[in-house]
mmCIF file of C-alpha atoms in Angstrom:
data_model
loop_
_atom_site.group_PDB
_atom_site.id
_atom_site.type_symbol
_atom_site.label_atom_id
_atom_site.label_comp_id
_atom_site.label_asym_id
_atom_site.label_seq_id
_atom_site.Cartn_x
_atom_site.Cartn_y
_atom_site.Cartn_z
ATOM 1 C CA MET A 52 -20.957 9.790 29.523
ATOM 2 C CA ALA A 53 -21.497 6.086 30.279
ATOM 3 C CA SER A 54 -23.626 6.549 33.437
ATOM 4 C CA LYS A 55 -24.980 9.803 34.798
ATOM 5 C CA ILE A 56 -24.813 10.175 38.584
ATOM 6 C CA GLU A 57 -28.131 10.682 40.342
ATOM 7 C CA VAL A 58 -29.111 13.080 43.118
ATOM 8 C CA LYS A 59 -29.906 10.110 45.366
ATOM 9 C CA ASP A 60 -26.263 8.907 45.207
ATOM 10 C CA LEU A 61 -24.980 12.371 46.126
ATOM 11 C CA LEU A 62 -27.495 12.618 48.980
ATOM 12 C CA GLU A 63 -26.363 9.296 50.464
ATOM 13 C CA ALA A 64 -22.716 10.439 50.300
ATOM 14 C CA GLY A 65 -23.516 13.679 52.188
ATOM 15 C CA VAL A 66 -22.532 15.949 49.309
ATOM 16 C CA HIS A 67 -25.339 18.383 50.295
ATOM 17 C CA PHE A 68 -23.858 19.380 53.677
ATOM 18 C CA GLY A 69 -22.337 22.867 53.661
ATOM 19 C CA HIS A 70 -20.657 24.937 56.389
ATOM 20 C CA LEU A 71 -22.165 26.904 59.245
ATOM 21 C CA THR A 72 -24.238 29.852 58.051
ATOM 22 C CA ARG A 73 -21.936 32.351 59.757
ATOM 23 C CA LYS A 74 -18.970 31.059 57.696
ATOM 24 C CA TRP A 75 -20.656 31.249 54.308
ATOM 25 C CA ASN A 76 -19.439 33.156 51.263
ATOM 26 C CA PRO A 77 -22.286 35.245 49.737
ATOM 27 C CA ASN A 78 -21.069 34.420 46.216
ATOM 28 C CA MET A 79 -22.152 30.805 46.806
ATOM 29 C CA SER A 80 -25.815 31.817 47.262
ATOM 30 C CA PRO A 81 -26.897 30.572 43.761
ATOM 31 C CA TYR A 82 -25.826 27.044 44.763
ATOM 32 C CA ILE A 83 -27.427 26.991 48.240
ATOM 33 C CA TYR A 84 -30.841 25.316 48.532
ATOM 34 C CA MET A 85 -31.779 26.207 52.121
ATOM 35 C CA GLU A 86 -30.572 26.691 55.706
ATOM 36 C CA ARG A 87 -31.208 24.067 58.361
ATOM 37 C CA ASN A 88 -30.086 23.978 62.005
ATOM 38 C CA GLY A 89 -27.562 26.734 61.329
ATOM 39 C CA ILE A 90 -26.020 24.841 58.377
ATOM 40 C CA HIS A 91 -26.390 25.615 54.674
ATOM 41 C CA VAL A 92 -27.688 22.844 52.402
ATOM 42 C CA ILE A 93 -26.271 22.689 48.853
ATOM 43 C CA ASN A 94 -28.662 22.324 45.879
ATOM 44 C CA LEU A 95 -27.757 18.863 44.523
ATOM 45 C CA TYR A 96 -29.601 19.385 41.214
ATOM 46 C CA LYS A 97 -27.150 22.184 40.428
ATOM 47 C CA THR A 98 -24.287 19.970 41.615
ATOM 48 C CA VAL A 99 -25.284 17.253 39.099
ATOM 49 C CA ALA A 100 -25.569 19.800 36.260
ATOM 50 C CA LYS A 101 -22.214 21.417 37.058
ATOM 51 C CA LEU A 102 -20.533 18.030 37.484
ATOM 52 C CA ASP A 103 -21.714 16.924 34.017
ATOM 53 C CA GLU A 104 -20.456 20.175 32.498
ATOM 54 C CA ALA A 105 -17.055 19.785 34.182
ATOM 55 C CA ASN A 106 -16.793 16.123 33.126
ATOM 56 C CA GLU A 107 -17.418 16.996 29.468
ATOM 57 C CA ALA A 108 -14.664 19.637 29.542
ATOM 58 C CA LEU A 109 -12.220 17.285 31.323
ATOM 59 C CA LYS A 110 -13.001 14.552 28.795
ATOM 60 C CA LYS A 111 -12.098 16.871 25.900
ATOM 61 C CA ILE A 112 -8.843 17.972 27.564
ATOM 62 C CA ALA A 113 -7.836 14.350 28.238
ATOM 63 C CA ALA A 114 -8.705 13.379 24.636
ATOM 64 C CA SER A 115 -6.454 16.194 23.350
ATOM 65 C CA GLY A 116 -3.451 14.629 25.126
ATOM 66 C CA ARG A 117 -2.946 17.366 27.726
ATOM 67 C CA LYS A 118 -2.309 16.531 31.379
ATOM 68 C CA ILE A 119 -4.716 17.477 34.202
ATOM 69 C CA LEU A 120 -3.078 18.300 37.540
ATOM 70 C CA PHE A 121 -5.075 17.254 40.629
ATOM 71 C CA VAL A 122 -4.422 19.109 43.903
ATOM 72 C CA ALA A 123 -5.660 17.928 47.309
ATOM 73 C CA THR A 124 -3.430 18.396 50.364
ATOM 74 C CA LYS A 125 -6.083 18.088 53.104
ATOM 75 C CA LYS A 126 -6.035 14.923 55.196
ATOM 76 C CA GLN A 127 -9.495 13.683 54.172
ATOM 77 C CA ALA A 128 -8.806 13.978 50.435
ATOM 78 C CA LYS A 129 -5.134 13.140 49.836
ATOM 79 C CA ASP A 130 -5.404 9.326 49.951
ATOM 80 C CA ILE A 131 -8.612 9.255 47.885
ATOM 81 C CA VAL A 132 -7.183 11.575 45.213
ATOM 82 C CA ALA A 133 -3.857 9.690 45.035
ATOM 83 C CA GLU A 134 -5.665 6.354 44.560
ATOM 84 C CA LYS A 135 -8.209 7.538 41.970
ATOM 85 C CA VAL A 136 -5.871 9.743 39.917
ATOM 86 C CA SER A 137 -3.016 7.216 39.745
ATOM 87 C CA ASN A 138 -5.453 4.835 37.977
ATOM 88 C CA VAL A 139 -5.766 7.274 35.037
ATOM 89 C CA ASN A 140 -2.034 8.129 35.018
ATOM 90 C CA MET A 141 -2.436 11.858 35.714
ATOM 91 C CA PRO A 142 -0.147 14.042 37.895
ATOM 92 C CA TYR A 143 -1.290 15.004 41.392
ATOM 93 C CA ILE A 144 -0.114 16.934 44.462
ATOM 94 C CA THR A 145 -1.144 15.521 47.850
ATOM 95 C CA GLU A 146 1.664 16.945 49.986
ATOM 96 C CA ARG A 147 2.478 20.619 50.536
ATOM 97 C CA TRP A 148 1.924 22.764 47.435
ATOM 98 C CA PRO A 149 5.410 23.877 46.325
ATOM 99 C CA GLY A 150 5.316 27.655 45.742
ATOM 100 C CA GLY A 151 5.892 28.446 42.065
ATOM 101 C CA MET A 152 4.808 24.973 40.995
ATOM 102 C CA LEU A 153 3.202 26.511 37.891
ATOM 103 C CA THR A 154 4.644 30.037 37.622
ATOM 104 C CA ASN A 155 8.199 28.777 38.191
ATOM 105 C CA PHE A 156 7.785 25.436 36.468
ATOM 106 C CA VAL A 157 11.291 25.444 34.957
ATOM 107 C CA THR A 158 12.845 25.330 38.442
ATOM 108 C CA ILE A 159 10.481 22.566 39.556
ATOM 109 C CA ARG A 160 11.517 20.543 36.497
ATOM 110 C CA LYS A 161 15.157 20.924 37.531
ATOM 111 C CA ALA A 162 14.309 19.334 40.893
ATOM 112 C CA VAL A 163 12.594 16.438 39.111
ATOM 113 C CA LYS A 164 15.640 16.012 36.833
ATOM 114 C CA LYS A 165 17.846 15.941 39.944
ATOM 115 C CA MET A 166 15.768 12.998 41.190
ATOM 116 C CA ALA A 167 16.311 11.221 37.856
ATOM 117 C CA ALA A 168 20.066 11.953 38.061
ATOM 118 C CA ILE A 169 20.238 10.247 41.483
ATOM 119 C CA ASP A 170 18.510 7.185 40.026
ATOM 120 C CA ARG A 171 21.085 7.074 37.196
ATOM 121 C CA MET A 172 23.902 7.289 39.760
ATOM 122 C CA LYS A 173 22.522 4.207 41.511
ATOM 123 C CA LYS A 174 22.272 2.282 38.231
ATOM 124 C CA ASP A 175 25.719 3.062 36.801
ATOM 125 C CA GLY A 176 27.562 2.451 40.097
ATOM 126 C CA THR A 177 28.814 5.995 40.786
ATOM 127 C CA PHE A 178 26.623 6.070 43.912
ATOM 128 C CA LYS A 179 28.809 3.406 45.539
ATOM 129 C CA THR A 180 31.944 5.539 45.087
ATOM 130 C CA LEU A 181 30.536 8.159 47.505
ATOM 131 C CA SER A 182 31.346 8.113 51.191
ATOM 132 C CA LYS A 183 28.792 6.761 53.675
ATOM 133 C CA LYS A 184 27.803 10.254 54.842
ATOM 134 C CA GLU A 185 27.339 11.506 51.256
ATOM 135 C CA ARG A 186 25.210 8.435 50.402
ATOM 136 C CA LEU A 187 22.937 9.153 53.371
ATOM 137 C CA GLN A 188 22.545 12.786 52.314
ATOM 138 C CA VAL A 189 21.718 11.800 48.726
ATOM 139 C CA ASP A 190 19.209 9.190 49.936
ATOM 140 C CA ARG A 191 17.463 11.749 52.155
ATOM 141 C CA LEU A 192 17.323 14.259 49.298
ATOM 142 C CA ARG A 193 15.894 11.568 46.983
ATOM 143 C CA ALA A 194 13.228 10.612 49.542
ATOM 144 C CA LYS A 195 12.242 14.261 50.040
ATOM 145 C CA LEU A 196 11.962 14.897 46.296
ATOM 146 C CA GLU A 197 9.982 11.678 45.820
ATOM 147 C CA LYS A 198 7.529 12.672 48.557
ATOM 148 C CA ASN A 199 6.862 16.158 47.178
ATOM 149 C CA LEU A 200 7.403 15.770 43.432
ATOM 150 C CA GLY A 201 7.302 12.039 42.687
ATOM 151 C CA SER A 202 3.723 12.161 41.432
ATOM 152 C CA ILE A 203 4.530 14.864 38.837
ATOM 153 C CA SER A 204 7.738 13.319 37.476
ATOM 154 C CA ASP A 205 5.975 12.542 34.146
ATOM 155 C CA MET A 206 4.614 16.091 33.739
ATOM 156 C CA THR A 207 7.126 17.591 31.306
ATOM 157 C CA ARG A 208 5.098 20.735 30.575
ATOM 158 C CA LEU A 209 2.416 22.927 32.152
ATOM 159 C CA PRO A 210 -0.909 21.084 32.582
ATOM 160 C CA GLY A 211 -3.922 21.665 30.346
ATOM 161 C CA ALA A 212 -6.136 22.097 33.419
ATOM 162 C CA ILE A 213 -6.002 21.933 37.214
ATOM 163 C CA PHE A 214 -8.527 20.213 39.504
ATOM 164 C CA ILE A 215 -8.615 21.430 43.111
ATOM 165 C CA VAL A 216 -10.294 20.085 46.251
ATOM 166 C CA ASP A 217 -10.999 23.014 48.626
ATOM 167 C CA THR A 218 -10.009 26.306 46.983
ATOM 168 C CA MET A 219 -9.714 28.001 50.401
ATOM 169 C CA ARG A 220 -6.834 25.735 51.376
ATOM 170 C CA GLU A 221 -5.230 25.706 47.902
ATOM 171 C CA HIS A 222 -5.562 29.466 47.263
ATOM 172 C CA ILE A 223 -1.931 29.708 46.047
ATOM 173 C CA ALA A 224 -2.582 27.059 43.381
ATOM 174 C CA VAL A 225 -5.692 28.989 42.273
ATOM 175 C CA LYS A 226 -3.731 32.248 41.915
ATOM 176 C CA GLU A 227 -0.911 30.593 39.956
ATOM 177 C CA ALA A 228 -3.368 28.917 37.574
ATOM 178 C CA GLN A 229 -5.186 32.233 37.080
ATOM 179 C CA LYS A 230 -1.922 33.994 36.258
ATOM 180 C CA LEU A 231 -1.085 31.425 33.548
ATOM 181 C CA ASN A 232 -4.663 31.206 32.146
ATOM 182 C CA ILE A 233 -4.954 27.526 33.071
ATOM 183 C CA PRO A 234 -8.607 26.377 33.371
ATOM 184 C CA ILE A 235 -9.567 25.684 37.005
ATOM 185 C CA PHE A 236 -11.938 22.886 38.020
ATOM 186 C CA ALA A 237 -12.772 22.717 41.716
ATOM 187 C CA ILE A 238 -14.983 21.220 44.412
ATOM 188 C CA VAL A 239 -16.305 24.392 46.055
ATOM 189 C CA ASP A 240 -17.989 24.421 49.495
ATOM 190 C CA THR A 241 -20.304 27.118 50.897
ATOM 191 C CA ASN A 242 -17.389 28.921 52.589
ATOM 192 C CA SER A 243 -15.368 29.335 49.353
ATOM 193 C CA ASP A 244 -15.406 31.946 46.588
ATOM 194 C CA PRO A 245 -16.490 30.401 43.244
ATOM 195 C CA ARG A 246 -15.565 33.445 41.121
ATOM 196 C CA PRO A 247 -11.942 32.494 40.265
ATOM 197 C CA VAL A 248 -13.037 28.960 39.299
ATOM 198 C CA ASP A 249 -13.918 28.233 35.656
ATOM 199 C CA TYR A 250 -15.847 25.013 36.357
ATOM 200 C CA VAL A 251 -17.494 25.044 39.799
ATOM 201 C CA ILE A 252 -18.696 21.801 41.399
ATOM 202 C CA PRO A 253 -20.683 22.863 44.514
ATOM 203 C CA ALA A 254 -20.225 20.051 47.051
ATOM 204 C CA ASN A 255 -19.077 19.135 50.541
ATOM 205 C CA ASP A 256 -15.252 19.201 50.425
ATOM 206 C CA ASP A 257 -14.717 17.963 54.010
ATOM 207 C CA ALA A 258 -16.330 14.494 54.037
ATOM 208 C CA GLY A 259 -14.366 11.578 52.620
ATOM 209 C CA LYS A 260 -17.449 9.933 51.040
ATOM 210 C CA SER A 261 -18.431 13.159 49.292
ATOM 211 C CA ILE A 262 -14.940 13.654 47.843
ATOM 212 C CA GLU A 263 -14.774 9.995 46.765
ATOM 213 C CA VAL A 264 -18.091 10.182 44.867
ATOM 214 C CA ILE A 265 -17.060 13.346 42.993
ATOM 215 C CA MET A 266 -13.542 12.060 42.245
ATOM 216 C CA THR A 267 -14.916 8.748 40.919
ATOM 217 C CA GLU A 268 -17.094 10.594 38.389
ATOM 218 C CA VAL A 269 -14.280 12.956 37.400
ATOM 219 C CA THR A 270 -11.658 10.221 36.903
ATOM 220 C CA ASN A 271 -14.168 8.140 34.885
ATOM 221 C CA ALA A 272 -14.628 11.112 32.536
ATOM 222 C CA VAL A 273 -10.844 11.477 32.177
ATOM 223 C CA ALA A 274 -10.520 7.735 31.496
ATOM 224 C CA GLU A 275 -13.154 8.023 28.726
ATOM 225 C CA GLY A 276 -11.216 10.875 27.128
ATOM 226 C CA LEU A 277 -7.996 8.838 27.192
ATOM 227 C CA SER A 278 -9.713 5.785 25.656
ATOM 228 C CA GLU A 279 -11.151 7.981 22.866
ATOM 229 C CA ARG A 280 -7.661 9.290 22.112
ATOM 230 C CA LYS A 281 -6.311 5.733 22.006
ATOM 231 C CA ASN A 282 -9.087 4.582 19.634
ATOM 232 C CA ASP A 283 -8.506 7.551 17.312
ATOM 233 C CA LYS A 284 -4.800 6.698 17.079
ATOM 234 C CA GLN A 285 -5.607 3.065 16.260
ATOM 235 C CA GLU A 286 -8.037 4.132 13.517
ATOM 236 C CA GLU A 287 -5.439 6.469 12.021
ATOM 237 C CA ALA A 288 -2.903 3.631 12.041
ATOM 238 C CA LYS A 289 -5.387 1.373 10.219
ATOM 239 C CA ASP A 290 -6.301 4.044 7.641
ATOM 240 C CA ALA A 291 -2.659 4.711 6.722
ATOM 241 C CA PRO A 292 -1.935 1.313 4.998
ATOM 242 C CA VAL A 293 -5.341 1.414 3.226
ATOM 243 C CA ALA A 294 -4.441 4.818 1.722
ATOM 244 C CA ASP A 295 -1.128 3.351 0.467
ATOM 245 C CA LYS A 296 -2.893 0.459 -1.275
ATOM 246 C CA ALA A 297 -5.608 2.616 -2.935
ATOM 247 C CA PRO A 298 -3.464 3.928 -5.866
ATOM 248 C CA ALA A 299 -2.542 0.343 -6.844
ATOM 249 C CA LYS A 300 -6.204 -0.421 -7.593
ATOM 250 C CA ALA A 301 -6.426 2.520 -9.986
ATOM 251 C CA LYS A 302 -3.680 0.986 -12.153
ATOM 252 C CA GLU A 303 -5.657 -2.230 -12.811
ATOM 253 C CA PRO A 304 -7.986 -0.719 -15.490
ATOM 254 C CA ALA A 305 -4.968 0.758 -17.278
ATOM 255 C CA VAL A 306 -3.343 -2.705 -17.385
ATOM 256 C CA ALA A 307 -6.575 -4.203 -18.706
ATOM 257 C CA LYS A 308 -6.638 -1.507 -21.391
ATOM 258 C CA GLU A 309 -3.085 -2.317 -22.440
ATOM 259 C CA GLU A 310 -3.934 -6.039 -22.598
ATOM 260 C CA ALA A 311 -7.022 -5.271 -24.664
ATOM 261 C CA LYS A 312 -5.061 -3.335 -27.331
ATOM 262 C CA PRO A 313 -2.994 -6.276 -28.661
ATOM 263 C CA VAL A 314 -6.192 -8.395 -28.820
ATOM 264 C CA ALA A 315 -7.912 -5.693 -30.897
ATOM 265 C CA GLU A 316 -4.871 -5.341 -33.165
ATOM 266 C CA LYS A 317 -4.703 -9.074 -33.787
ATOM 267 C CA GLU A 318 -8.379 -9.194 -34.645
ATOM 268 C CA GLU A 319 -8.077 -6.236 -37.050
ATOM 269 C CA LYS A 320 -5.263 -7.978 -38.910
ATOM 270 C CA ALA A 321 -7.498 -10.984 -39.559
ATOM 271 C CA LYS A 322 -8.499 -11.223 -43.261
ATOM 272 C CA GLU A 323 -12.000 -12.506 -42.618
ATOM 273 C CA PRO A 324 -14.124 -9.326 -42.302
ATOM 274 C CA ILE A 325 -17.211 -10.985 -40.736
ATOM 275 C CA ALA A 326 -15.209 -12.797 -38.032
ATOM 276 C CA ALA A 327 -13.158 -9.641 -37.438
ATOM 277 C CA LYS A 328 -16.306 -7.598 -36.871
ATOM 278 C CA GLU A 329 -17.787 -10.212 -34.516
ATOM 279 C CA VAL A 330 -14.616 -10.298 -32.392
ATOM 280 C CA ALA A 331 -13.749 -6.582 -32.659
ATOM 281 C CA GLU A 332 -17.175 -5.345 -31.459
ATOM 282 C CA PRO A 333 -17.092 -7.042 -28.002
ATOM 283 C CA VAL A 334 -13.421 -6.138 -27.613
ATOM 284 C CA ALA A 335 -14.183 -2.483 -28.457
ATOM 285 C CA GLU A 336 -17.069 -2.510 -25.964
ATOM 286 C CA LYS A 337 -14.748 -3.868 -23.255
ATOM 287 C CA VAL A 338 -12.149 -1.217 -24.076
ATOM 288 C CA GLU A 339 -14.806 1.527 -23.845
ATOM 289 C CA GLU A 340 -15.996 0.148 -20.485
ATOM 290 C CA VAL A 341 -12.438 0.116 -19.205
ATOM 291 C CA VAL A 342 -11.875 3.710 -20.418
ATOM 292 C CA GLU A 343 -15.091 4.838 -18.685
ATOM 293 C CA GLU A 344 -14.002 3.127 -15.450
ATOM 294 C CA VAL A 345 -10.596 4.828 -15.639
ATOM 295 C CA LYS A 346 -12.284 8.212 -16.179
ATOM 296 C CA ALA A 347 -14.808 7.595 -13.407
ATOM 297 C CA GLU A 348 -12.255 6.558 -10.748
ATOM 298 C CA PRO A 349 -10.211 9.791 -10.844
ATOM 299 C CA LYS A 350 -13.486 11.745 -10.440
ATOM 300 C CA ALA A 351 -14.299 9.701 -7.350
ATOM 301 C CA GLU A 352 -10.774 10.259 -6.055
ATOM 302 C CA GLU A 353 -11.095 13.984 -6.786
ATOM 303 C CA LYS A 354 -14.280 14.156 -4.727
ATOM 304 C CA LYS A 355 -12.675 12.532 -1.677
ATOM 305 C CA PRO A 356 -10.044 15.226 -1.148
ATOM 306 C CA LYS A 357 -12.804 17.844 -1.388
ATOM 307 C CA LYS A 358 -14.543 16.213 1.548
ATOM 308 C CA ALA A 359 -11.260 16.022 3.367
ATOM 309 C CA ALA A 360 -10.712 19.714 2.615
ATOM 310 C CA LYS A 361 -13.616 20.476 4.904
ATOM 311 C CA SER A 362 -11.427 19.507 7.824
ATOM 312 C CA LYS A 363 -12.624 19.581 11.390
ATOM 313 C CA ALA A 364 -11.565 22.389 13.678
ATOM 314 C CA ASP A 365 -8.117 21.878 15.234
ATOM 315 C CA ASP A 366 -7.698 21.500 18.993
ATOM 316 C CA LEU A 367 -6.584 25.053 19.799
ATOM 317 C CA THR A 368 -6.093 24.164 23.501
ATOM 318 C CA LYS A 369 -2.715 22.679 22.510
ATOM 319 C CA VAL A 370 -1.530 26.273 22.154
ATOM 320 C CA GLU A 371 -0.188 27.400 25.538
ATOM 321 C CA GLY A 372 -2.519 29.947 27.117
ATOM 322 C CA ILE A 373 -5.722 28.855 25.338
ATOM 323 C CA GLY A 374 -8.305 27.157 27.536
ATOM 324 C CA PRO A 375 -11.526 25.384 26.449
ATOM 325 C CA LYS A 376 -13.628 28.567 26.680
ATOM 326 C CA ALA A 377 -11.115 30.677 24.733
ATOM 327 C CA ALA A 378 -10.886 27.948 22.061
ATOM 328 C CA GLU A 379 -14.687 27.901 21.767
ATOM 329 C CA ALA A 380 -14.808 31.705 21.374
ATOM 330 C CA LEU A 381 -12.149 31.626 18.627
ATOM 331 C CA THR A 382 -13.886 28.764 16.770
ATOM 332 C CA ASN A 383 -17.209 30.604 16.836
ATOM 333 C CA SER A 384 -15.537 33.697 15.354
ATOM 334 C CA GLY A 385 -14.093 31.715 12.420
ATOM 335 C CA ILE A 386 -10.599 30.978 13.782
ATOM 336 C CA ALA A 387 -10.958 27.193 13.901
ATOM 337 C CA THR A 388 -7.595 25.852 12.675
ATOM 338 C CA TYR A 389 -3.929 26.375 13.477
ATOM 339 C CA GLY A 390 -3.501 28.008 10.060
ATOM 340 C CA ASP A 391 -6.254 30.553 10.802
ATOM 341 C CA LEU A 392 -4.738 31.376 14.180
ATOM 342 C CA ALA A 393 -1.229 31.706 12.690
ATOM 343 C CA LYS A 394 -2.514 34.381 10.279
ATOM 344 C CA ALA A 395 -4.664 36.149 12.897
ATOM 345 C CA ASP A 396 -3.718 39.519 14.367
ATOM 346 C CA PRO A 397 -3.149 39.256 18.169
ATOM 347 C CA GLU A 398 -5.060 42.501 18.729
ATOM 348 C CA LYS A 399 -8.058 41.150 16.804
ATOM 349 C CA VAL A 400 -7.894 37.918 18.811
ATOM 350 C CA LYS A 401 -7.845 39.983 22.009
ATOM 351 C CA GLU A 402 -10.995 41.831 20.890
ATOM 352 C CA ILE A 403 -12.773 38.545 20.101
ATOM 353 C CA LEU A 404 -11.971 37.126 23.553
ATOM 354 C CA THR A 405 -13.010 40.333 25.341
ATOM 355 C CA GLU A 406 -16.337 40.408 23.463
ATOM 356 C CA ALA A 407 -16.964 36.734 24.278
ATOM 357 C CA SER A 408 -16.365 37.194 28.024
ATOM 358 C CA SER A 409 -14.904 39.911 30.214
ATOM 359 C CA ARG A 410 -13.153 37.159 32.197
ATOM 360 C CA MET A 411 -10.909 36.460 29.172
ATOM 361 C CA ALA A 412 -9.859 40.107 28.782
ATOM 362 C CA HIS A 413 -6.612 39.431 30.681
ATOM 363 C CA LEU A 414 -5.403 36.773 28.197
ATOM 364 C CA ASP A 415 -2.269 37.667 26.218
ATOM 365 C CA PRO A 416 -2.463 36.224 22.654
ATOM 366 C CA THR A 417 0.876 37.703 21.491
ATOM 367 C CA SER A 418 2.604 34.311 21.138
ATOM 368 C CA TRP A 419 -0.428 32.344 19.889
ATOM 369 C CA PRO A 420 0.192 32.880 16.131
ATOM 370 C CA LYS A 421 3.797 31.727 16.569
ATOM 371 C CA GLN A 422 2.714 28.567 18.400
ATOM 372 C CA ALA A 423 -0.095 27.948 15.903
ATOM 373 C CA GLN A 424 2.357 28.223 12.984
ATOM 374 C CA MET A 425 4.584 25.553 14.558
ATOM 375 C CA ALA A 426 1.508 23.354 15.097
ATOM 376 C CA ALA A 427 0.323 23.914 11.513
ATOM 377 C CA ASP A 428 3.770 22.925 10.187
ATOM 378 C CA GLY A 429 3.703 19.768 12.337
ATOM 379 C CA LYS A 430 6.709 20.878 14.410
ATOM 380 C CA TRP A 431 5.315 19.407 17.640
ATOM 381 C CA ASP A 432 8.692 18.696 19.240
ATOM 382 C CA GLU A 433 9.823 22.272 18.605
ATOM 383 C CA LEU A 434 6.501 23.579 19.997
ATOM 384 C CA LYS A 435 6.779 21.437 23.118
ATOM 385 C CA GLU A 436 10.367 22.597 23.722
ATOM 386 C CA TRP A 437 9.289 26.231 23.286
ATOM 387 C CA GLN A 438 6.406 25.784 25.741
ATOM 388 C CA ASP A 439 8.675 24.079 28.300
ATOM 389 C CA ASN A 440 11.090 27.017 28.172
ATOM 390 C CA THR A 441 8.416 29.703 28.604
ATOM 391 C CA LYS A 442 6.002 30.472 31.388
ATOM 392 C CA GLY A 443 2.374 30.066 30.367
ATOM 393 C CA GLY A 444 3.100 30.860 26.730
ATOM 394 C CA VAL A 445 4.414 34.363 27.542
ATOM 395 C CA GLU A 446 7.887 35.093 26.156
#
């Protein structure tokens, strides 16, 4: 991370203020520092630690190319979230949470496509052929869809994670994300239950300043992940032409060897033995040097693929249903690439996840080998289409 937030900054923003003691949730006790004037005070040292942990996970998800859905429908948070999240080009919900937004994503996508169809009608002129009453109805429908779903028009598949402000208010979003095994990041106050949340950020979720401070840190982490992804793509693009030019260099010694042969033959044909020896010896030495270089270069080239063979672990979170924690558990158990996962037995994968954490016992890995095989074969378009047509990776 570029700059780590300090406790002093959180204190000035009022992040430490919790709810009245009579409204508290006992499960939040590990994050509560003390009680003062009938109000719970949040431990900001734990807030900083949890915020850093959440930022690292969000950075990895953003770098993998997956979308992060931000949800904040309360009055204090909606404008702040819309402003911060739009800067990093991520989807967000600041109006009413549409029921089935995640569990019935196919239907929500149809509504978004309807909005796009209306825009096409206006461009190609068919909109003008409608009567005045029909035009008004279409305009009202377009405005309604834009208000509720305009911010998620670019989200063509289920998000890689969901970030929620106030889990008490957005309890439906929490349940839907749980059902589809989508990692949940959330700002959790003293009156909320942190147990369903994968990455808890204990903080005041009612004050605008508090929400703004947390959202600034979170969006900065997402922006870093996106910039890393962009840099990696640029490096890959640069490496590609270099790899194409490399074989051409290997041919140069062979050409030199061919040029050296006629010289040696001409010198051998010479009748003067002393002069022939004097010329032939340096030529022979050059030929031997060239032969050694030719032999040495393939060995160097052979070594490079061996290093490449020790490939890094694949990003298993691109498989629908696998979150960061599940991916970490699989990598630790030796299933680090798409090829490994494609060959793995779903029942064995289930056992690995259950041993790693009882909270992952509900995951269904039945379709993971199938998705991993498509990823291993490089069939990303086919994988994306399959994921769009299924709910949470469950056929």
